[in-house]
Coordinates of C-alpha atoms (C1' of nucleotides) in Angstrom, one line a residue:
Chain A
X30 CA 1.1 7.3 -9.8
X31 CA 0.1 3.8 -11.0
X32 CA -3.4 4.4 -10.6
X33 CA -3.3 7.4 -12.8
X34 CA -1.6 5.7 -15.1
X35 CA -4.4 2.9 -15.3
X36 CA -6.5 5.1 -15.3
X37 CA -5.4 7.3 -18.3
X38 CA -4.7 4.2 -20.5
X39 CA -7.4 2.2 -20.4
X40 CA -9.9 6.1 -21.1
X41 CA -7.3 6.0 -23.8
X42 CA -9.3 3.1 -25.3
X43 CA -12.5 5.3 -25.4
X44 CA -14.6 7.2 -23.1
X45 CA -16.0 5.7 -19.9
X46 CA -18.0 6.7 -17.2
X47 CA -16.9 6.1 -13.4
X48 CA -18.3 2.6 -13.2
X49 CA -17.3 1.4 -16.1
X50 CA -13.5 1.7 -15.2
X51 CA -14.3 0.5 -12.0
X52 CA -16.1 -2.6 -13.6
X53 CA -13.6 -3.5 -15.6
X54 CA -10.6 -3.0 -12.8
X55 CA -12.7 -5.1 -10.9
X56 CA -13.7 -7.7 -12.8
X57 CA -10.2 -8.2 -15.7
X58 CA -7.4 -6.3 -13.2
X59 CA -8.6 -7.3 -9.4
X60 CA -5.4 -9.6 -8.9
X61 CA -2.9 -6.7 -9.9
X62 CA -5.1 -3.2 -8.6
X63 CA -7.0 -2.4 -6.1
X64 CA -9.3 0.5 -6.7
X65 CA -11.9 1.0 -4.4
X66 CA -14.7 2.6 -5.7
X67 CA -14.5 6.4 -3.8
X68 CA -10.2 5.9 -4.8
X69 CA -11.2 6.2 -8.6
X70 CA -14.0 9.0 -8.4
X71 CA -11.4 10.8 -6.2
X72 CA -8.8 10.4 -8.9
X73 CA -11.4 10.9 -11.6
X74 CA -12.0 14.2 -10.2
X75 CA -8.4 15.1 -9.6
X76 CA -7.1 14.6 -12.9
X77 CA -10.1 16.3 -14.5
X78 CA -8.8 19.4 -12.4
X79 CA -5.1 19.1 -13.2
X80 CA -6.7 19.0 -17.4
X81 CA -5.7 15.2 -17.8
X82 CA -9.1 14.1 -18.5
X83 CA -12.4 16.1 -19.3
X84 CA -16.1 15.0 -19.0
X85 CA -19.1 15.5 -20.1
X86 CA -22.9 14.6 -19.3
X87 CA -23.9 11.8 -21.1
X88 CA -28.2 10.8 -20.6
X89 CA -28.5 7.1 -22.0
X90 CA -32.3 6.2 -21.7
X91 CA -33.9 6.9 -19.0
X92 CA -30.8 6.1 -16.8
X93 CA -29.8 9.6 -14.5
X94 CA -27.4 11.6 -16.4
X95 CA -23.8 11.0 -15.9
X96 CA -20.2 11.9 -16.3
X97 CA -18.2 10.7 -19.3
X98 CA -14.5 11.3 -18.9
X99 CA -12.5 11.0 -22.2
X100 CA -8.5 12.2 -22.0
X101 CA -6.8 14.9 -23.1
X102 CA -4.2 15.9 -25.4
X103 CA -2.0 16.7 -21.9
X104 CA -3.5 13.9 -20.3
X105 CA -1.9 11.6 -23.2
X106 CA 1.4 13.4 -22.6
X107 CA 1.8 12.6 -19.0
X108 CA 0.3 8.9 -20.1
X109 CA 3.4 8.5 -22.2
X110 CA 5.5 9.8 -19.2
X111 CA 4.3 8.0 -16.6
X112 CA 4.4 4.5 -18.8
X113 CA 7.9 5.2 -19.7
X114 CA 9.0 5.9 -16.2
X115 CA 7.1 2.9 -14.9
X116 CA 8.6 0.6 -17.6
X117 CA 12.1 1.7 -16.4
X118 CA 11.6 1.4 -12.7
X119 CA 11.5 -1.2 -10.2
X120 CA 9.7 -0.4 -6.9
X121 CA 10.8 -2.6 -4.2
X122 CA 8.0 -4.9 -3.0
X123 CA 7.3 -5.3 0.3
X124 CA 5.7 -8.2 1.5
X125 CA 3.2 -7.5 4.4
X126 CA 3.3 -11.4 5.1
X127 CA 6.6 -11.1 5.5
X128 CA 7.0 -9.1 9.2
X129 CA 5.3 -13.1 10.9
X130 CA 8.7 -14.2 9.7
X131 CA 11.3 -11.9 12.0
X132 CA 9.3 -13.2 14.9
X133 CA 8.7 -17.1 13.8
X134 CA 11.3 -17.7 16.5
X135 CA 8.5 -16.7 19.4
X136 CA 6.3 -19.9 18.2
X137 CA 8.0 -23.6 18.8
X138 CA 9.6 -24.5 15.6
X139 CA 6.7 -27.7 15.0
X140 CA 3.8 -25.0 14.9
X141 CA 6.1 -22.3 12.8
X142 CA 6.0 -24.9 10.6
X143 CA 2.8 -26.4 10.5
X144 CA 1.8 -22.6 9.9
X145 CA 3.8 -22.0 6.9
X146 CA 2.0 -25.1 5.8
X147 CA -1.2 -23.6 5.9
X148 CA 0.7 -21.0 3.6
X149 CA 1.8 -22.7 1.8
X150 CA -1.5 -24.0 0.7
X151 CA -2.9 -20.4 0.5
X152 CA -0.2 -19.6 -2.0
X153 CA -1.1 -23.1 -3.8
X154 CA -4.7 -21.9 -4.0
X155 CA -3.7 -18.7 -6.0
X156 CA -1.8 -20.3 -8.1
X157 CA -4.2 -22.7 -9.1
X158 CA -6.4 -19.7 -9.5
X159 CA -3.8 -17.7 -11.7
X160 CA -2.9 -21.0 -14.1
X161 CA -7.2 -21.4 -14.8
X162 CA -7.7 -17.6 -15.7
X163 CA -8.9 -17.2 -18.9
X164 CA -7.3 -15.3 -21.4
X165 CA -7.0 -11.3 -21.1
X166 CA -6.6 -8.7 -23.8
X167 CA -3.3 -7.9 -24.6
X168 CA -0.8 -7.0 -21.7
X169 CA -3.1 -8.1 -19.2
X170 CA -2.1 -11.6 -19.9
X171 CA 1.6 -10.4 -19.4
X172 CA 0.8 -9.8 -15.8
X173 CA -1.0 -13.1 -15.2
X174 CA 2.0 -14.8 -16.7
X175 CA 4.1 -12.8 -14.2
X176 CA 1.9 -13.6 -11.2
X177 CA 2.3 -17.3 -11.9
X178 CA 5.8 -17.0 -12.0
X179 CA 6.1 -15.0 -8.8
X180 CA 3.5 -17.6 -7.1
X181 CA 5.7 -20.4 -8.5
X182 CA 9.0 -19.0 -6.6
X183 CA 7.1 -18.4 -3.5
X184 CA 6.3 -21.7 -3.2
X185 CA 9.7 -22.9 -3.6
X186 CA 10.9 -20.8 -1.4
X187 CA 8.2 -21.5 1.3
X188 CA 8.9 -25.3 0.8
X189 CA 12.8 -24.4 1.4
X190 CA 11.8 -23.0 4.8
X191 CA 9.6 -25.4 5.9
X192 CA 11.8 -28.2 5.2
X193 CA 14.9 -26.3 6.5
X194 CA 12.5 -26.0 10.0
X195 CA 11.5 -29.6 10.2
X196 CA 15.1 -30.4 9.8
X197 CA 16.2 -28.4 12.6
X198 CA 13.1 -29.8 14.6
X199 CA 14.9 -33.6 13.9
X200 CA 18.1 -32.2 15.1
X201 CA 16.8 -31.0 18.5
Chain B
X636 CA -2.3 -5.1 10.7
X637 CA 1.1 -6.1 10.0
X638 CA 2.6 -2.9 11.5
X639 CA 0.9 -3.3 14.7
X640 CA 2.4 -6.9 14.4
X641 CA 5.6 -5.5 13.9
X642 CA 5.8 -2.3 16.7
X643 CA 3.9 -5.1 19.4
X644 CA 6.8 -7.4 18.6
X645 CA 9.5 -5.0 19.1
X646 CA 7.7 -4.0 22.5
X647 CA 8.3 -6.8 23.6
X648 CA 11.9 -7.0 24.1
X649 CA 11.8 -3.9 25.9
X650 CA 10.0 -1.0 26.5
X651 CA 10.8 1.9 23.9
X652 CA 9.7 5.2 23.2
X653 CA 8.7 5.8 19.7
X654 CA 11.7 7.5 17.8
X655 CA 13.9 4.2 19.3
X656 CA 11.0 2.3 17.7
X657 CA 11.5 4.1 14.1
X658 CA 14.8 4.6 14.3
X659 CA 15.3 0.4 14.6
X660 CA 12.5 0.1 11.9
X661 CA 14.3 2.8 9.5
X662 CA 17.6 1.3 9.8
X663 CA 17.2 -2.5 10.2
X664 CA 13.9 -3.0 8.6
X665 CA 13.8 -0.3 5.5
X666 CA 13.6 -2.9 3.0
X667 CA 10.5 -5.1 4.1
X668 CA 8.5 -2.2 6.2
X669 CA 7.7 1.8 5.3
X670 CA 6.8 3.1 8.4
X671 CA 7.0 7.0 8.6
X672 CA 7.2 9.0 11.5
X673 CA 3.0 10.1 11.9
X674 CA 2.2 7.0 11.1
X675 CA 4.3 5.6 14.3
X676 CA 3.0 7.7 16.1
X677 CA -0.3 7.0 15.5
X678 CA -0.1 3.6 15.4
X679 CA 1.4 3.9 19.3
X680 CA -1.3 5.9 19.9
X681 CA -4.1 3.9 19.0
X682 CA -2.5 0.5 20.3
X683 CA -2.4 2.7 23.7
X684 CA -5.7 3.4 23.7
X685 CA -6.9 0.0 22.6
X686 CA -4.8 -1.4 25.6
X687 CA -2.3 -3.2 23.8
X688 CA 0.5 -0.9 25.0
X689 CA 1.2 1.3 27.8
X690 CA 3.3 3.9 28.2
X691 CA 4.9 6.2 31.4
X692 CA 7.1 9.5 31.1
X693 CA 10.5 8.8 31.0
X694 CA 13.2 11.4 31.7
X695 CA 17.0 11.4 30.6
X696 CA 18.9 13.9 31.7
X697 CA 18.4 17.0 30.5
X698 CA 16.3 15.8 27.6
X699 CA 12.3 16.6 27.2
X700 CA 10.3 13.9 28.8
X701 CA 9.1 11.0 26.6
X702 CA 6.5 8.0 26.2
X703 CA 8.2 5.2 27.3
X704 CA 5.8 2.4 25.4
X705 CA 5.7 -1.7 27.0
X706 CA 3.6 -4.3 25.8
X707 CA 0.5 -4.8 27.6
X708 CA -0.7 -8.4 29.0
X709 CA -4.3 -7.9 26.3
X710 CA -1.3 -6.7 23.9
X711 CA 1.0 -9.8 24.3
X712 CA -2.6 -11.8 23.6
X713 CA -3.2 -9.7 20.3
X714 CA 0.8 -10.4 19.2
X715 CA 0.4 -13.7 19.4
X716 CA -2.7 -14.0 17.6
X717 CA -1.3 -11.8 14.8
X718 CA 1.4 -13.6 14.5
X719 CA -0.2 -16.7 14.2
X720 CA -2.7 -14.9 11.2
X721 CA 0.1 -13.5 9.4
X722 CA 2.3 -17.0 9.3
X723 CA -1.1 -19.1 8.5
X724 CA -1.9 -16.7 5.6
X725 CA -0.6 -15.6 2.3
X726 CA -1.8 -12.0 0.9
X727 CA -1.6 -11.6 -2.6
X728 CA 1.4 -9.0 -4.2
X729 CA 0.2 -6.3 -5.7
X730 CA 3.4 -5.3 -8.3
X731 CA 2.9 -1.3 -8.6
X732 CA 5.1 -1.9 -11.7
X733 CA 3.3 -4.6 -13.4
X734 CA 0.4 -1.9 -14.4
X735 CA 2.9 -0.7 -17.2
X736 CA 3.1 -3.9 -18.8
X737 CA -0.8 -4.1 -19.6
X738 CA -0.1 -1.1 -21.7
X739 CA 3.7 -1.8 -23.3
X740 CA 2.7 -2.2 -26.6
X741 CA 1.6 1.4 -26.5
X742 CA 5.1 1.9 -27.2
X743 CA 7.2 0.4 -29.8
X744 CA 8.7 -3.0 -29.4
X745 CA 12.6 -1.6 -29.2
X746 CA 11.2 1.2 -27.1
X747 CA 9.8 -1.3 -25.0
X748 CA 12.6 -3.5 -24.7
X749 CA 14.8 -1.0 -23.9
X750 CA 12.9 0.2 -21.2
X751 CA 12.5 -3.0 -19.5
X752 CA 16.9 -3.4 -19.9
X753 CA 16.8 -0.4 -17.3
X754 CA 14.3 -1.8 -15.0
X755 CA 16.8 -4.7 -15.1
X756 CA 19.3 -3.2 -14.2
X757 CA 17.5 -1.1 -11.1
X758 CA 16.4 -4.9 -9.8
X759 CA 19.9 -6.1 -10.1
X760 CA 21.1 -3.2 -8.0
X761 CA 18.6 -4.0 -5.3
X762 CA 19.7 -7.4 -5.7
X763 CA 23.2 -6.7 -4.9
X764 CA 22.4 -4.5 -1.7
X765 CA 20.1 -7.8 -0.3
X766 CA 23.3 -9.7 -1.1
X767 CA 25.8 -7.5 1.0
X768 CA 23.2 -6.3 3.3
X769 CA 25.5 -7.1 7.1
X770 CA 24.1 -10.1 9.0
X771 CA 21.1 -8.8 10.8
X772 CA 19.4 -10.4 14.1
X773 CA 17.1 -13.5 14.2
X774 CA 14.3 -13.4 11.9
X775 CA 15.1 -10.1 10.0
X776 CA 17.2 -12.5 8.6
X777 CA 14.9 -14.7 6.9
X778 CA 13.0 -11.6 5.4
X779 CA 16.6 -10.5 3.8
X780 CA 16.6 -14.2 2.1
X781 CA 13.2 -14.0 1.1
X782 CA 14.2 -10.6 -0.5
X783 CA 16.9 -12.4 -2.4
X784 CA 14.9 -15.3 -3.6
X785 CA 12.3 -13.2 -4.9
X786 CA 14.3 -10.3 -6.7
X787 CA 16.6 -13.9 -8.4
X788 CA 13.1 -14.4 -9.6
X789 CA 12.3 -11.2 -10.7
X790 CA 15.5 -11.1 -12.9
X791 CA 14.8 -14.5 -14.6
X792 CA 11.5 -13.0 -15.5
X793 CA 12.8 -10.1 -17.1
X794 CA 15.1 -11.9 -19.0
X795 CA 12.8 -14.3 -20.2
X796 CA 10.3 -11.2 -21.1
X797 CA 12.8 -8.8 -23.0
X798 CA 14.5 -12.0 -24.8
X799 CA 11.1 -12.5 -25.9
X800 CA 10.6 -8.6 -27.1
X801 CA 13.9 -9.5 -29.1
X802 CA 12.8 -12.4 -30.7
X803 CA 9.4 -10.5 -32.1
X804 CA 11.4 -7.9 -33.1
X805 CA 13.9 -9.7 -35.0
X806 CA 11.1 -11.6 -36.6
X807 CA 9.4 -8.4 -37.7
Chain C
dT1082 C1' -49.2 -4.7 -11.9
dC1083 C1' -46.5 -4.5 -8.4
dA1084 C1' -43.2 -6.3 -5.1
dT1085 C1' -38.4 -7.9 -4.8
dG1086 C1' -33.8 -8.3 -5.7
dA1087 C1' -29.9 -7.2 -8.7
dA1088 C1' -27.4 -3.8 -11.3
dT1089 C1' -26.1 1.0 -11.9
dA1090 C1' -24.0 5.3 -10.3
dG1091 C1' -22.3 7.8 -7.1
dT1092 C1' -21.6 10.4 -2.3
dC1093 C1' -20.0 11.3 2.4
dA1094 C1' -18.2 11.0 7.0
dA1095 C1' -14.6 8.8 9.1
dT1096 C1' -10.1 6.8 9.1
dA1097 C1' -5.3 6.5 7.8
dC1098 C1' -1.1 8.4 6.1
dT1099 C1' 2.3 11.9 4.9
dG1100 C1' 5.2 16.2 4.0
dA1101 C1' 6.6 19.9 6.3
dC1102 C1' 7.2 22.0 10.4
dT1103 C1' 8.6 23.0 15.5
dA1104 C1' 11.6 22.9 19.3
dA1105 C1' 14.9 21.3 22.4
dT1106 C1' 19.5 19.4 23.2
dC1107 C1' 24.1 18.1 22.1
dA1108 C1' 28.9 18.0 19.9
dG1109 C1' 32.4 20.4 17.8
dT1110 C1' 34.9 24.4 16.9
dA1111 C1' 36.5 29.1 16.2
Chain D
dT1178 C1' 31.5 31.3 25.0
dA1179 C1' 28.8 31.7 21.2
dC1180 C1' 27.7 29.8 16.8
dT1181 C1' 26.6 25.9 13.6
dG1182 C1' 25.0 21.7 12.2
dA1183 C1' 23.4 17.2 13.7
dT1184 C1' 20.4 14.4 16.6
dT1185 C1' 16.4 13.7 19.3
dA1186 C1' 11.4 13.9 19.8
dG1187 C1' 7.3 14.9 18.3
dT1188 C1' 3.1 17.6 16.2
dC1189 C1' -0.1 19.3 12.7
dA1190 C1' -2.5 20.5 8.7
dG1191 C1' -3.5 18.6 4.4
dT1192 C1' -4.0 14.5 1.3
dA1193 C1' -5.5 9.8 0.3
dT1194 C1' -8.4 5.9 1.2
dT1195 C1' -12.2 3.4 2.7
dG1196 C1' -16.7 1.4 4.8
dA1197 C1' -21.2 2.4 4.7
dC1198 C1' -24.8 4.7 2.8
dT1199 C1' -28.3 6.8 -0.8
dA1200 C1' -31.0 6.7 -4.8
dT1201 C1' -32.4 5.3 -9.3
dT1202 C1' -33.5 1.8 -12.9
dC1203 C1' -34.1 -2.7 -14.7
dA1204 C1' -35.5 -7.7 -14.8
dT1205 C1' -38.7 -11.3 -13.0
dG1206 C1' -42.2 -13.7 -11.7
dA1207 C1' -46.3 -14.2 -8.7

DNA sequence: TCATGAATAGTCAATACTGACTAATCAGTA
DNA sequence: TACTGATTAGTCAGTATTGACTATTCATGA
């Protein structure tokens, strides 16, 4: 229910149209979310059914009419709900990068390693990335500060493997 | 593509039929991969199709026949390549529970905080399951350390977040 | 003024994934 | 032996997600 939960706090600002949320997800929230653009009409429309969200046709200009989605007083119930429960709960990540490392053993160890490198310098990249973001409103900025430091422990850890590796290569 | 990694790699030991295949994923692998039965099944059935895998009847005793799945020659190719994608390459995490912090101050600090003390304490439990997880084969191994590392990192954030919380609220 | 490309706003068919179900066999036991 | 619950093996209908597409408006500059 993450999505939803986006979804619902940031109409809780004011009311947006489809694009607008998808603008802003995209262009302030792409490193945390990924909402493709038929994901949030299809959730649009489902939590206008289930009386989370209401619309109506807004005309602006000339522009082709369109649907303004606002939430509801139920809507901001099962906000509350869904922020507490998500506040209180850890999912368990899973890293899809990590199912190359049960099989490492198939590669020689010297290409293993120079692979990790290239990793390694992937995660680098991100990181650099993350540390020159500008600033975001509010909690926004909480998640880019936890990003860096998740990038900043994969890298350690990635440079403990690598070296362990290379050690073993030595040894053989 | 990482589950096609994965079922390819586990083909390769031996040929399987698919509830061996998520019955070994289930119980050895639960914590880094969610793999459900359908999907499994569909995954087999596309890699067969594709030509990564083929597959003959198998009977045991009085049991209903089964696929018997082995890795194809074109499928050993594709492993490899995979492999050597996923190792080279670093996709970035996507925390499901980091969308609740863009919208914590929704709630009131002490609310907050203590919200965030039981999300503590769900990361220290899976923590403490990585840590007396049994030995497991070859690489699976790594992943369990990886887990480790990362949920030690987790932790320290947390900390360092709530003792923050603390501090604005004493200061209030 | 009238192409041209970018921005706006959304839809749709196809793919991927899952919960819930079926159905057979086996192991234990009353 | 006949019943019960666990295990094995898989299917299917419904839900979720996505890539690719449509269609309008706006800005611009030749």
């Amino acid at each position: 229910m993450e999505r939803e939960l986006l979804l619902l706090g940031l109409l809780r600002a004011h009311g947006m149209h489809g694009y607008q949320l998808l603008e802003f997800v995209d262009t302030q929230m792409a490193f945390c979310v990924d909402l493709k653009k038929p994901t949030a009409y299809f959730l649009l429309d489902k939590m206008a059914a289930a009386g989370w969200i209401s619309f109506e046709q807004g005309q602006e200009g000339n522009r082709p009419p369109r649907r303004v989605y606002h939430i509801t007083p139920e809507g901001e119930v099962v906000f509350q709900r869904l922020l507490r429960e998500n506040l209180a709960s850890y999912a368990p990540t899973r890293f899809a990068t990590d199912i190359g490392l049960a099989f490492a053993d198939v590669l020689s160890k010297p290409e293993s390693a120079h692979l990790l490198e290239q990793r390694r310098i992937a995660v680098q990249e991100q990181l650099t990335a993350a540390q020159n973001a500008p600033p975001h409103p509010g909690g926004v900025q909480l998640i880019i500060e936890h990003q860096i430091h998740h990038l900043m422990s994969e890298l350690q850890w990635l440079n403990d493997v690598i070296k362990r590796m290379q050690i073993q290569i030595a040894g053989s």
